[in-house]
Tab-separated table of C-alpha atoms in Angstrom:
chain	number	residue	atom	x	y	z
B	1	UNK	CA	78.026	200.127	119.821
B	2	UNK	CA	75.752	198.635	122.363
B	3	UNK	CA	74.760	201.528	125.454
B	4	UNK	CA	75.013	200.886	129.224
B	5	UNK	CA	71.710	200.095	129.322
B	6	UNK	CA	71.732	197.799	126.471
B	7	UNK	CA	74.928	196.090	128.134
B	8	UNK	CA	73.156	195.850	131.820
B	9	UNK	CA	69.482	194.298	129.738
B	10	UNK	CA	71.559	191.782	127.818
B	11	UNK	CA	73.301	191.081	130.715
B	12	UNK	CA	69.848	190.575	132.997
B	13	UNK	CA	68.330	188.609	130.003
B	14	UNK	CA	71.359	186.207	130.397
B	15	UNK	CA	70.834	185.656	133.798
B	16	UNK	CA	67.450	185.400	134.220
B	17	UNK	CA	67.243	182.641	131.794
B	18	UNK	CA	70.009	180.659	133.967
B	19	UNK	CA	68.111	181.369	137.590
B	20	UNK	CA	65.802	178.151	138.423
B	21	UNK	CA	62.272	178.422	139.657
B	22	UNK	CA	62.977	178.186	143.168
B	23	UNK	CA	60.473	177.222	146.185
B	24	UNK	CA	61.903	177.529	149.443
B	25	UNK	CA	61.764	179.058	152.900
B	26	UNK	CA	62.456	183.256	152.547
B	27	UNK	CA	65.560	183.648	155.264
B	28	UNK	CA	63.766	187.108	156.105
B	29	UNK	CA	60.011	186.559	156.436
B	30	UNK	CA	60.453	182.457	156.808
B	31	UNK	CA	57.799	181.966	154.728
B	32	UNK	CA	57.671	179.217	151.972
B	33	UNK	CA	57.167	180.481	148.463
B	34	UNK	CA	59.049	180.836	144.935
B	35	UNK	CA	62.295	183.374	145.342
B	36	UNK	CA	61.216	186.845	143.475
B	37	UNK	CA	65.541	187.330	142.517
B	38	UNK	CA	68.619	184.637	142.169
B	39	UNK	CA	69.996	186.318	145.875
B	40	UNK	CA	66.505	185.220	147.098
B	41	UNK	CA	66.778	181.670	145.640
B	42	UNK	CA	70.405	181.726	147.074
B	43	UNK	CA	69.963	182.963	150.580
B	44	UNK	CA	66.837	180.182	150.636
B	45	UNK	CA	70.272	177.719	151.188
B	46	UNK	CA	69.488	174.077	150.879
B	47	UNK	CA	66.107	173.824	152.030
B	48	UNK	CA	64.595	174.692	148.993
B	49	UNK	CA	63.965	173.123	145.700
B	50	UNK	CA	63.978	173.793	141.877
B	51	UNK	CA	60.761	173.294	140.593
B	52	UNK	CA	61.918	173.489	136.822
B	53	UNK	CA	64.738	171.075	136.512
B	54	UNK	CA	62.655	168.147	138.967
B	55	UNK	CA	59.100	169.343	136.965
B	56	UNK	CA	60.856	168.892	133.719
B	57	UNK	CA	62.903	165.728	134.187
B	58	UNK	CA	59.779	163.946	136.572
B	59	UNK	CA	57.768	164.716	132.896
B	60	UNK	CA	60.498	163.148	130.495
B	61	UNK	CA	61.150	160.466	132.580
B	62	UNK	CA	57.713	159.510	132.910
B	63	UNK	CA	57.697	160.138	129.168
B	64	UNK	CA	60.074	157.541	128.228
B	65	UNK	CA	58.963	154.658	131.131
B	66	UNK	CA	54.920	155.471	129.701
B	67	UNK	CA	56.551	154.804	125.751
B	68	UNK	CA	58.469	151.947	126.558
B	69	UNK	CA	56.283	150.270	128.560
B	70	UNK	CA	53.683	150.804	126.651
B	71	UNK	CA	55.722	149.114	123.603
B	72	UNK	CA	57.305	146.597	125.899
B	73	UNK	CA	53.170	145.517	126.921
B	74	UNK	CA	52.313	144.477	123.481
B	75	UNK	CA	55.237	143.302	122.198
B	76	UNK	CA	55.122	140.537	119.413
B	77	UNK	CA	57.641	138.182	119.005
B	78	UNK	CA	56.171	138.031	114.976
B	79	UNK	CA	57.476	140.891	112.374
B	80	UNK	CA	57.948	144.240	114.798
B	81	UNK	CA	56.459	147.086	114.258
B	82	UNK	CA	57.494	150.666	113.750
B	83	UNK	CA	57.659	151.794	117.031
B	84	UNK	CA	58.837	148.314	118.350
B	85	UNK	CA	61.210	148.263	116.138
B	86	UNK	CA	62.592	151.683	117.335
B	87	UNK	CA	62.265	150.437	121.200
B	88	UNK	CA	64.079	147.559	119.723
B	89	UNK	CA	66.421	149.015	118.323
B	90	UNK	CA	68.095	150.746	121.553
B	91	UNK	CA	67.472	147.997	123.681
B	92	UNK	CA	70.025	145.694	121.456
B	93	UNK	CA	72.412	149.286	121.596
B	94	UNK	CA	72.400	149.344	125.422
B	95	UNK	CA	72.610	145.759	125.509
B	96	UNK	CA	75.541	144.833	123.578
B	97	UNK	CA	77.142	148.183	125.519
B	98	UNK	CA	76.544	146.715	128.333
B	99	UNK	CA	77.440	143.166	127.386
B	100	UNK	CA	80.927	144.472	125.323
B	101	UNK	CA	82.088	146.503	129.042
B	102	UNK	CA	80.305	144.572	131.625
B	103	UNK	CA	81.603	141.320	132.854
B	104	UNK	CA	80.206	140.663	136.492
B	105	UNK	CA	76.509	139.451	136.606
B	106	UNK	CA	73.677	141.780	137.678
B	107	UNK	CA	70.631	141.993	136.238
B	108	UNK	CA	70.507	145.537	137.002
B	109	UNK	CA	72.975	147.169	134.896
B	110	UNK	CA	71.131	147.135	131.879
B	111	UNK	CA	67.828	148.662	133.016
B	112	UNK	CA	70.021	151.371	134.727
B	113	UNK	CA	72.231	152.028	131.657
B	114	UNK	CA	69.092	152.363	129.259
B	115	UNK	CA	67.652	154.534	132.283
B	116	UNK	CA	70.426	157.010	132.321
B	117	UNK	CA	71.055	156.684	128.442
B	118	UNK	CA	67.444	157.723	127.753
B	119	UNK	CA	66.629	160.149	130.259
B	120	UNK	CA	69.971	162.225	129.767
B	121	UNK	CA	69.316	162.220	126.112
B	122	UNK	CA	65.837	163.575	126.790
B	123	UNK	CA	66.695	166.033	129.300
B	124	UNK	CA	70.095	166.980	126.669
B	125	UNK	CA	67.011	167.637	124.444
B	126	UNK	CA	65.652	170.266	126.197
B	127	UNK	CA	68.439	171.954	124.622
B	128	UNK	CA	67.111	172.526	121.267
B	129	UNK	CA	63.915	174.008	122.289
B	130	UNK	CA	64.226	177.654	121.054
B	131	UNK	CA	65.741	179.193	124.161
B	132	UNK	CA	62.398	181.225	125.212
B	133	UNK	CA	59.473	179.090	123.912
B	134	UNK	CA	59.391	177.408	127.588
B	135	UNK	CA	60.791	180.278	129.235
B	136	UNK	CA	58.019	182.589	127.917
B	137	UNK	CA	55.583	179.931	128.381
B	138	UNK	CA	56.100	179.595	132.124
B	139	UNK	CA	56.263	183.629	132.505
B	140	UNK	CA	52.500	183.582	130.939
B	141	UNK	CA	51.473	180.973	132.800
B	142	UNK	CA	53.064	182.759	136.187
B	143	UNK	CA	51.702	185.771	135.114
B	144	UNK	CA	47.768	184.061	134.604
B	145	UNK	CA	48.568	183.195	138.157
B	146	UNK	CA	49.262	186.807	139.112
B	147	UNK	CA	53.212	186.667	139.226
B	148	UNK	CA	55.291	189.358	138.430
B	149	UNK	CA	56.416	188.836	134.704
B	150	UNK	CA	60.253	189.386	135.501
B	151	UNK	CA	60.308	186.979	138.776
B	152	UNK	CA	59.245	184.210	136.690
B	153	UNK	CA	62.212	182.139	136.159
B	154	UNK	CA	62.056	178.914	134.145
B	155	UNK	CA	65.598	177.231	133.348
B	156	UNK	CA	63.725	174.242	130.555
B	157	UNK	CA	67.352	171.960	130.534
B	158	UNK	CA	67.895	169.602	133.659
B	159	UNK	CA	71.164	168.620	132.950
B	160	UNK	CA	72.244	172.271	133.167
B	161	UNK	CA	71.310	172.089	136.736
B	162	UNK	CA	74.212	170.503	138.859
B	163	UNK	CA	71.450	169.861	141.364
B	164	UNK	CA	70.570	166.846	138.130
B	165	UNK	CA	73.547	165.889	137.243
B	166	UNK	CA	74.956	165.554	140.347
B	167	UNK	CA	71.558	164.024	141.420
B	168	UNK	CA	72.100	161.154	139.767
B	169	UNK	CA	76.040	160.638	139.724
B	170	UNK	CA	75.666	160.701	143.290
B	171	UNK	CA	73.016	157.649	143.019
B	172	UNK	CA	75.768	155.618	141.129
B	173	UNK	CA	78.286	156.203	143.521
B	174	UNK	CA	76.338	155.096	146.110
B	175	UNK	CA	75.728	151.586	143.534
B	176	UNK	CA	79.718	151.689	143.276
B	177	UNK	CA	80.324	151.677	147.122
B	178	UNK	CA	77.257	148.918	147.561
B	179	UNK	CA	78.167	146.797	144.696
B	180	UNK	CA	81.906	147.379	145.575
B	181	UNK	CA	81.087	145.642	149.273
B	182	UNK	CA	78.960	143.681	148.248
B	183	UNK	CA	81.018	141.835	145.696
B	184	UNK	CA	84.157	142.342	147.023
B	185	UNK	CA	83.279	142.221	150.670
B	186	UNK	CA	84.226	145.365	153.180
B	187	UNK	CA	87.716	143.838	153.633
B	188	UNK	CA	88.311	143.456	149.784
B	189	UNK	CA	87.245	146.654	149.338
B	190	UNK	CA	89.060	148.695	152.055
B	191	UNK	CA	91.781	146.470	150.557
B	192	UNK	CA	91.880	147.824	147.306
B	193	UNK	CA	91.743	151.706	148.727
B	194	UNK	CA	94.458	151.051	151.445
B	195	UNK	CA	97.057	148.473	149.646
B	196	UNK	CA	97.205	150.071	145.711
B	197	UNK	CA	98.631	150.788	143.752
B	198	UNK	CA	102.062	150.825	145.704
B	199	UNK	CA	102.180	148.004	148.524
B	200	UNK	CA	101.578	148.162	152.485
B	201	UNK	CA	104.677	150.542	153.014
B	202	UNK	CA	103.086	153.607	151.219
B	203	UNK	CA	99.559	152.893	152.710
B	204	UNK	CA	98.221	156.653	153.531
B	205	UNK	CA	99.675	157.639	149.805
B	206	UNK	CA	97.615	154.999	148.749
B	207	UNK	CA	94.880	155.726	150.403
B	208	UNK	CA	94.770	159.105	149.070
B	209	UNK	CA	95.226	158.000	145.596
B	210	UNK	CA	92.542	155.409	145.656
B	211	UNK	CA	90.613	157.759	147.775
B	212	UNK	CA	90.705	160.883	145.051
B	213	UNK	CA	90.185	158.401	142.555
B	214	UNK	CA	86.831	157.119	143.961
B	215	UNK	CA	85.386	160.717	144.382
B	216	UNK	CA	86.040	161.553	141.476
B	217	UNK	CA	84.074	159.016	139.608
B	218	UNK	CA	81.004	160.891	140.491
B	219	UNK	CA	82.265	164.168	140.622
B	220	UNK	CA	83.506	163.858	137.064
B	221	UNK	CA	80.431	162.263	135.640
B	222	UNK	CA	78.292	165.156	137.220
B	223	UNK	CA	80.345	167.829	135.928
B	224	UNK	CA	81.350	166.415	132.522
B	225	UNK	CA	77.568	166.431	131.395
B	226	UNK	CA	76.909	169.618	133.338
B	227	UNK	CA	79.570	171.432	131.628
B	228	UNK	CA	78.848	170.427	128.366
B	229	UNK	CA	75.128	171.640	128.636
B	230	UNK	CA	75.844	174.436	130.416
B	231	UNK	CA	78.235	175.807	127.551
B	232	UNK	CA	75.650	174.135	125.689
B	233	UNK	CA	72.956	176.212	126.813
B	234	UNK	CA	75.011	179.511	127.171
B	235	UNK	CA	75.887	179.685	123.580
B	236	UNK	CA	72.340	179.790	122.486
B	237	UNK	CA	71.375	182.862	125.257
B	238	UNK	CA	74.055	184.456	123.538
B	239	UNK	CA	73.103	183.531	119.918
B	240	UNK	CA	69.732	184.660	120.919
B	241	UNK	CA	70.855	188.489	121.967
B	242	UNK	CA	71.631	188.960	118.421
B	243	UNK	CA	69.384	190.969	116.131
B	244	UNK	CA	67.057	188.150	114.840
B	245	UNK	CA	67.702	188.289	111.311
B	246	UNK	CA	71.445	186.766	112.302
B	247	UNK	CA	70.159	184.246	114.775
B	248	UNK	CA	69.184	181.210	112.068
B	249	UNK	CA	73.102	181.514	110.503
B	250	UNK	CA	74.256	180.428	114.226
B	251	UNK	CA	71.911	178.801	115.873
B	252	UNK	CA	71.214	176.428	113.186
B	253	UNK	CA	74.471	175.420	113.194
B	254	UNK	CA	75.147	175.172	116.528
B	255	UNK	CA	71.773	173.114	116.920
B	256	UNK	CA	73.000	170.625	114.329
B	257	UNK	CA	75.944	170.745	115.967
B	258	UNK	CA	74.668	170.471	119.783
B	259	UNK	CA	72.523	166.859	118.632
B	260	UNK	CA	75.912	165.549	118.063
B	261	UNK	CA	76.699	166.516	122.019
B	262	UNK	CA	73.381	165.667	123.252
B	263	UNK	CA	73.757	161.951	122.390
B	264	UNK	CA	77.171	162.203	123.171
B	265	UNK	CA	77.406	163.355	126.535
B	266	UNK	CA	74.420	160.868	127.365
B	267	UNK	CA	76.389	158.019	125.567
B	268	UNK	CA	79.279	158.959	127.510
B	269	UNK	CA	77.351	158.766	131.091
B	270	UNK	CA	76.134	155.685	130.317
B	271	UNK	CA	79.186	153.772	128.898
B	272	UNK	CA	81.095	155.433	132.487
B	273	UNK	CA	78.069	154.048	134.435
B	274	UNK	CA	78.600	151.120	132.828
B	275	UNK	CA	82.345	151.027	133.609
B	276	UNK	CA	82.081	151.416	137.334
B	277	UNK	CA	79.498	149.099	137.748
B	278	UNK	CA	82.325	146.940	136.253
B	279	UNK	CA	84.722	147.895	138.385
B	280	UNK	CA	82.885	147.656	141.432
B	281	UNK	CA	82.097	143.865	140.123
B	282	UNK	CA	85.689	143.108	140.027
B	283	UNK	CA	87.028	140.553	142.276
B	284	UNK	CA	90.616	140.146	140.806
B	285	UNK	CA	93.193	142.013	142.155
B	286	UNK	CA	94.733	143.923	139.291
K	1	UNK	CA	73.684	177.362	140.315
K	2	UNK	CA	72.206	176.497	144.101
K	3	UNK	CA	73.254	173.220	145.414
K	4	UNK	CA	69.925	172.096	147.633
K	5	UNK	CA	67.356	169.515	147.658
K	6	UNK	CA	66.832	169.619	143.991
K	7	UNK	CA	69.686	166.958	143.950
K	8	UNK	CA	68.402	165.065	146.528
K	9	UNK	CA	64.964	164.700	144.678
K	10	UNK	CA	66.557	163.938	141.644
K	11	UNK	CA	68.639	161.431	142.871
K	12	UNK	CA	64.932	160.023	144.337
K	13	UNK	CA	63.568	160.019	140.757
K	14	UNK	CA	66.750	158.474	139.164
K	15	UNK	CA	65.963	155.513	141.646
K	16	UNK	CA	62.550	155.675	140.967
K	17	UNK	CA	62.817	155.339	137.008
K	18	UNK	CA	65.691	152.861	137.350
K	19	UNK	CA	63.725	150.570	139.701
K	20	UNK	CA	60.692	150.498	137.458
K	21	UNK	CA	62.849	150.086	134.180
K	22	UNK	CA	64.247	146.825	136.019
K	23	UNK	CA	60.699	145.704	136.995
K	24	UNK	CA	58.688	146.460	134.181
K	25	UNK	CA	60.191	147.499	130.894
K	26	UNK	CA	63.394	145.796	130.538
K	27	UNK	CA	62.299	142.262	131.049
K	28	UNK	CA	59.260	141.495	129.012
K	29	UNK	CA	60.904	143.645	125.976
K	30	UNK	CA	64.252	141.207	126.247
K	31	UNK	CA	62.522	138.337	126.903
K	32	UNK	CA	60.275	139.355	123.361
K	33	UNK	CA	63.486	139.501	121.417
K	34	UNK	CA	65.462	136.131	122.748
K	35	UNK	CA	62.039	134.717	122.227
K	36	UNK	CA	61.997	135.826	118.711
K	37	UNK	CA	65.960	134.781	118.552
K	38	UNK	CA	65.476	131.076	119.593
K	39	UNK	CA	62.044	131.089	117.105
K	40	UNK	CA	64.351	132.174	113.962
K	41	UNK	CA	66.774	130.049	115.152
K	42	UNK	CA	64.777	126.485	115.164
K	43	UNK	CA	62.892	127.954	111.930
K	44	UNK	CA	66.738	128.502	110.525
K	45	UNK	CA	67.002	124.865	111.462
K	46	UNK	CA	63.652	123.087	110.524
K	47	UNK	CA	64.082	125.133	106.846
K	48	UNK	CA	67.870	123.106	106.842
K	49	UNK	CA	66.352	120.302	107.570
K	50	UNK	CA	63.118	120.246	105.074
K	51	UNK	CA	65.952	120.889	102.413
K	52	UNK	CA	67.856	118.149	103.117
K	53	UNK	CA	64.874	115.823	103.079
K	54	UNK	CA	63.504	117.212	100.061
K	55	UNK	CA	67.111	115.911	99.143
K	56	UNK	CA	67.129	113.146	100.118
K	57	UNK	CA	63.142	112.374	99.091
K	58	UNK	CA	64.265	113.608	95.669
K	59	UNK	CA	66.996	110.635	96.134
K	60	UNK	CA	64.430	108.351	96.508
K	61	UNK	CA	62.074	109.080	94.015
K	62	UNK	CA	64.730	108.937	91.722
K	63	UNK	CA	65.517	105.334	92.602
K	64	UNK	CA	61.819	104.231	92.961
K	65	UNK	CA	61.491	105.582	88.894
K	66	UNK	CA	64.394	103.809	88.434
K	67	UNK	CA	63.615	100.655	89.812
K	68	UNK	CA	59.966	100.804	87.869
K	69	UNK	CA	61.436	101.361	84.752
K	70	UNK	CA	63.701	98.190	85.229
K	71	UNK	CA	60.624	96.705	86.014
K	72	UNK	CA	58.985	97.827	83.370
K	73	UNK	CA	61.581	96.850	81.138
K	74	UNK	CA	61.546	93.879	82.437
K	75	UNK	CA	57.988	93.107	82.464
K	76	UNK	CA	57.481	94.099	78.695
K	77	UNK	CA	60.236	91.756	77.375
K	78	UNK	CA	58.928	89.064	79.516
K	79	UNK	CA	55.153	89.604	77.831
K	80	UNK	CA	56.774	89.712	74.291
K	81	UNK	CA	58.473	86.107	74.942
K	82	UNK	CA	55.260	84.502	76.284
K	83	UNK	CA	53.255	86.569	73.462
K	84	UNK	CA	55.652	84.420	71.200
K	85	UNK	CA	55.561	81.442	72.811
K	86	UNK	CA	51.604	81.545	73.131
K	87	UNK	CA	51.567	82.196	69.101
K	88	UNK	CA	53.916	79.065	68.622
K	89	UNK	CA	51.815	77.478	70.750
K	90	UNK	CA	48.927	78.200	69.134
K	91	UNK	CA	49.842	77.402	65.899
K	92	UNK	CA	51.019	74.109	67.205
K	93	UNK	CA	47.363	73.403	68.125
K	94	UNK	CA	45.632	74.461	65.346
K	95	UNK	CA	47.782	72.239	63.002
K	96	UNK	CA	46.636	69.228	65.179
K	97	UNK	CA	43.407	70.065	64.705
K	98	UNK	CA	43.540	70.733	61.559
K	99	UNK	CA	45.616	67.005	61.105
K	100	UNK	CA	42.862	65.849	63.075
K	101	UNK	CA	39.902	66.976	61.379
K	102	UNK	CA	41.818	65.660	57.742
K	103	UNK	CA	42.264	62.022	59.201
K	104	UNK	CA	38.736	62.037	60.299
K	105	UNK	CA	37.157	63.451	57.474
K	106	UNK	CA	39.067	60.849	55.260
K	107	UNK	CA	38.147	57.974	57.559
K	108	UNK	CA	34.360	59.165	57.162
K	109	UNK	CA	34.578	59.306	53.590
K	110	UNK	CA	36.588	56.120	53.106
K	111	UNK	CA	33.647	54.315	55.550
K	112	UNK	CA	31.161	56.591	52.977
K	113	UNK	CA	32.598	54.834	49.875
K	114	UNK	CA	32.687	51.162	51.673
K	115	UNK	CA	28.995	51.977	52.296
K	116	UNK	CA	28.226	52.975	48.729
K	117	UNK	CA	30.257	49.878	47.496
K	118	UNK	CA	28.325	47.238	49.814
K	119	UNK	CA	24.899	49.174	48.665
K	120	UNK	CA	26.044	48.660	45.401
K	121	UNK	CA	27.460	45.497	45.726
K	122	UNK	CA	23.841	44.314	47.655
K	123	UNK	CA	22.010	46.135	44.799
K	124	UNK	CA	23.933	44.146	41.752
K	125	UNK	CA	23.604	40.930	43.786
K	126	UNK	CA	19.624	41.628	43.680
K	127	UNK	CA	19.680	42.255	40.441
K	128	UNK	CA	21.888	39.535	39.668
K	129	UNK	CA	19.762	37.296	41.792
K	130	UNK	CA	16.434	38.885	39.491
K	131	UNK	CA	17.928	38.207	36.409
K	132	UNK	CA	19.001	34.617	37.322
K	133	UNK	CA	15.758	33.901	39.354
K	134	UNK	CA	13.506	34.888	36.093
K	135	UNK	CA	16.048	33.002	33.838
K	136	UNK	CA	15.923	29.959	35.617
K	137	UNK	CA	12.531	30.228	37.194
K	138	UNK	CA	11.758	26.684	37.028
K	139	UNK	CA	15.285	25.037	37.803
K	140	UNK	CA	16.226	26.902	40.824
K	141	UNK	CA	15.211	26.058	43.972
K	142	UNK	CA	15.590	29.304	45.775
K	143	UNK	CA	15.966	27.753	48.986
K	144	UNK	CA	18.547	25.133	48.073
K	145	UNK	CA	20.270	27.367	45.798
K	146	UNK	CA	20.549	29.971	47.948
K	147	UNK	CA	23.661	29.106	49.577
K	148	UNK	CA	25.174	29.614	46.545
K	149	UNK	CA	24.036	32.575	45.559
K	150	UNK	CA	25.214	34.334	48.388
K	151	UNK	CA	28.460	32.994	47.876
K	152	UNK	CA	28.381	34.760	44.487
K	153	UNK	CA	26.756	37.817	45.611
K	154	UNK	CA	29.588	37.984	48.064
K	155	UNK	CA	32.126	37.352	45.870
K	156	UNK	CA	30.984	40.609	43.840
């Protein structure tokens, strides 16, 4: 039987390991600095940002662009080698993805799908890092810098940040509103949110329809992933408040397991980016 | 779980990446594999192509050792019936020749004997003429008889 105290440590454990490191502007003293608790990074309001999730995904993205273009510099056009081969290897995956779902003609679509393919399966990544290698990491390295131990928060997954997710769902909305006018001109477009799916007579039904749909394109993308590495992410905390002889029997499992969603949920954002981008081509009425 | 500028930075560095994977990394990497695309496809080709010709060179050959053998054929038989004919011929020759050289060598000894015969012939009429000169060494007058002893020599 686990004690109050035990309850109330497991419990702050838990949640320090899902603050963010925060920098922002203290409500009370209005100075800028890293919040010291989660109601400090909260009262900071939207003026602040999280240094772990944009420090973290700036790195991996940089990562991948440095790799691939790196490959993509000395490529051969004789026998590839390993690593080509690899770089290859996805390339021909995003592109017959994108050529099998994407019928308009932008030259864009493909760099962004292997873009948000690659990235979210790095960032998913982050996800099988032992839950406090990072964590700990940062704490030393706050603490070298003469931080308090227990105000050093360091959440090492970006896509469990909504801030990421909905980061970048929110960039391809904006793509499905541009490419939508652009392709289908404003009049097509308001067109196709004022006249479906039932006619002129129903017009503000429609519009409401067409207009929940639209938000929720983004929406859903953002909290799809989000969710799924959140739960993601929560599981292990917990796996990793048992005793530690018990740990490997569930966390190996649910590691082998969580690889499966990793690629998953980043396959799924991409073949939905893909989709819209689709959509928003469309010129037909349906 | 704070919404704040994290997104909006985020959303900064998704445009960021995205922009530079158009520019830089997507292009020269798919431009690399339709390269090597349209490089195994005209190799696909030219190896079609060299087969067919070996093919069809194969074809040819084929005739041309044909053809010399006809040839061949042809030229053998040809050297065995002027081999033949040169023989025939040959022989033809030599028993001409060899006609020849009998005629001649019987004329020569035909002329041989007339020559012995007149030697002779001149050699008994001396004698003759000795004999009858010593015999009638006082009657004959070898100048007015000599008329007639020719004719007798001659008749000899």
């Amino acid at each position: 039987m686990a004690s109050g105290n035990e309850l109330i440590a497991s419990g702050d454990y838990i949640k320090h390991h899902l603050q963010n490191l925060t920098y922002g502007q203290n409500p009370d003293t209005g100075i800028w600095e890293l919040a010291h608790t989660a109601q400090e990074a909260k009262d900071m309001g939207f003026m602040a940002v999280h240094l772990d999730t944009l420090g973290v995904s700036f790195i991996l993205g940089s990562l991948f662009l440095l790799f691939f273009y790196r490959i993509g510099k000395k490529m051969t056009t004789d026998t590839p080698s390993g690593a080509q081969n690899f770089i290859e290897s996805i390339i021909e995956f995003i592109d017959e993805n994108v050529r099998g779902s994407f019928n308009g003609k932008n030259p864009m679509v493909a760099p962004l799908a292997l873009t948000t393919f690659i990235w979210i399966v790095l960032m998913n990544t982050m996800d099988l890092v032992p839950v406090d290698w990072l964590p700990y990491l940062a704490q030393q390295v706050g603490v070298f810098f003469g931080a308090d131990p227990h105000h050093v928060f360091f959440k090492v997954v970006p896509t469990t940040d909504p801030n990421a997710t909905f980061g970048m769902s929110i960039g391809i909305f904006i793509l499905i509103l541009y490419y939508s006018i652009k392709e289908k001109g404003a009049g097509g477009f308001a067109g196709e949110l004022l006249f479906h799916p039932f006619g002129k007579m129903m017009l503000p039904f429609n519009l409401f329809l067409e207009g929940v749909n639209l938000i929720a394109k983004p929406v859903s993308l953002a909290l799809r992933l989000f969710g799924n590495m959140y739960a993601g992410e929560m599981i292990f905390i917990l796996i990793a408040l048992l005793p530690f002889w018990i740990q490997w029997s569930l966390s190996l499992p649910w590691a082998i397991f969580h690889i499966l969603i990793v690629l998953l949920q980043a396959f799924i954002f991409m073949t939905l980016v893909i989709v819209y981008m689709d959509m928003a081509h469309q010129k037909e009425e349906h | 779980m704070n919404i704040n500028l994290t997104m909006i930075g985020q959303l900064i560095m998704f445009a960021m990446f995205t922009w530079f994977c158009m520019k830089f990394i997507w292009p020269p990497i798919v431009a690399a594999m339709d390269e090597r695309k349209k490089r195994i496809e005209s190799s696909l080709i030219a190896a079609e192509r060299g087969l067919s010709e070996q093919k069809e060179a194969e074809q040819k050959a084929q005739e041309v050792l044909n053809q010399s053998k006809d040839q061949a054929a042809e030229i053998i038989a040809n050297a065995g019936r002027q081999a033949a004919s040169m023989v025939e011929d040959a022989k033809d020759v030599a028993s001409q020749e060899a006609d020849r050289i009998k005629t001649s060598a019987q004329s020569e000894i035909e002329q041989e004997a007339m020559r012995a015969r007149n030697e002779l012939k001149d050699q008994v009429s001396d004698l003759v003429m000795q004999g009858v000169s010593s015999v009638l060494s006082k009657e004959v007058d070898a100048k007015a008889h000599k008329g007639m002893l020719n004719k007798l020599s001659q008749s000899l």
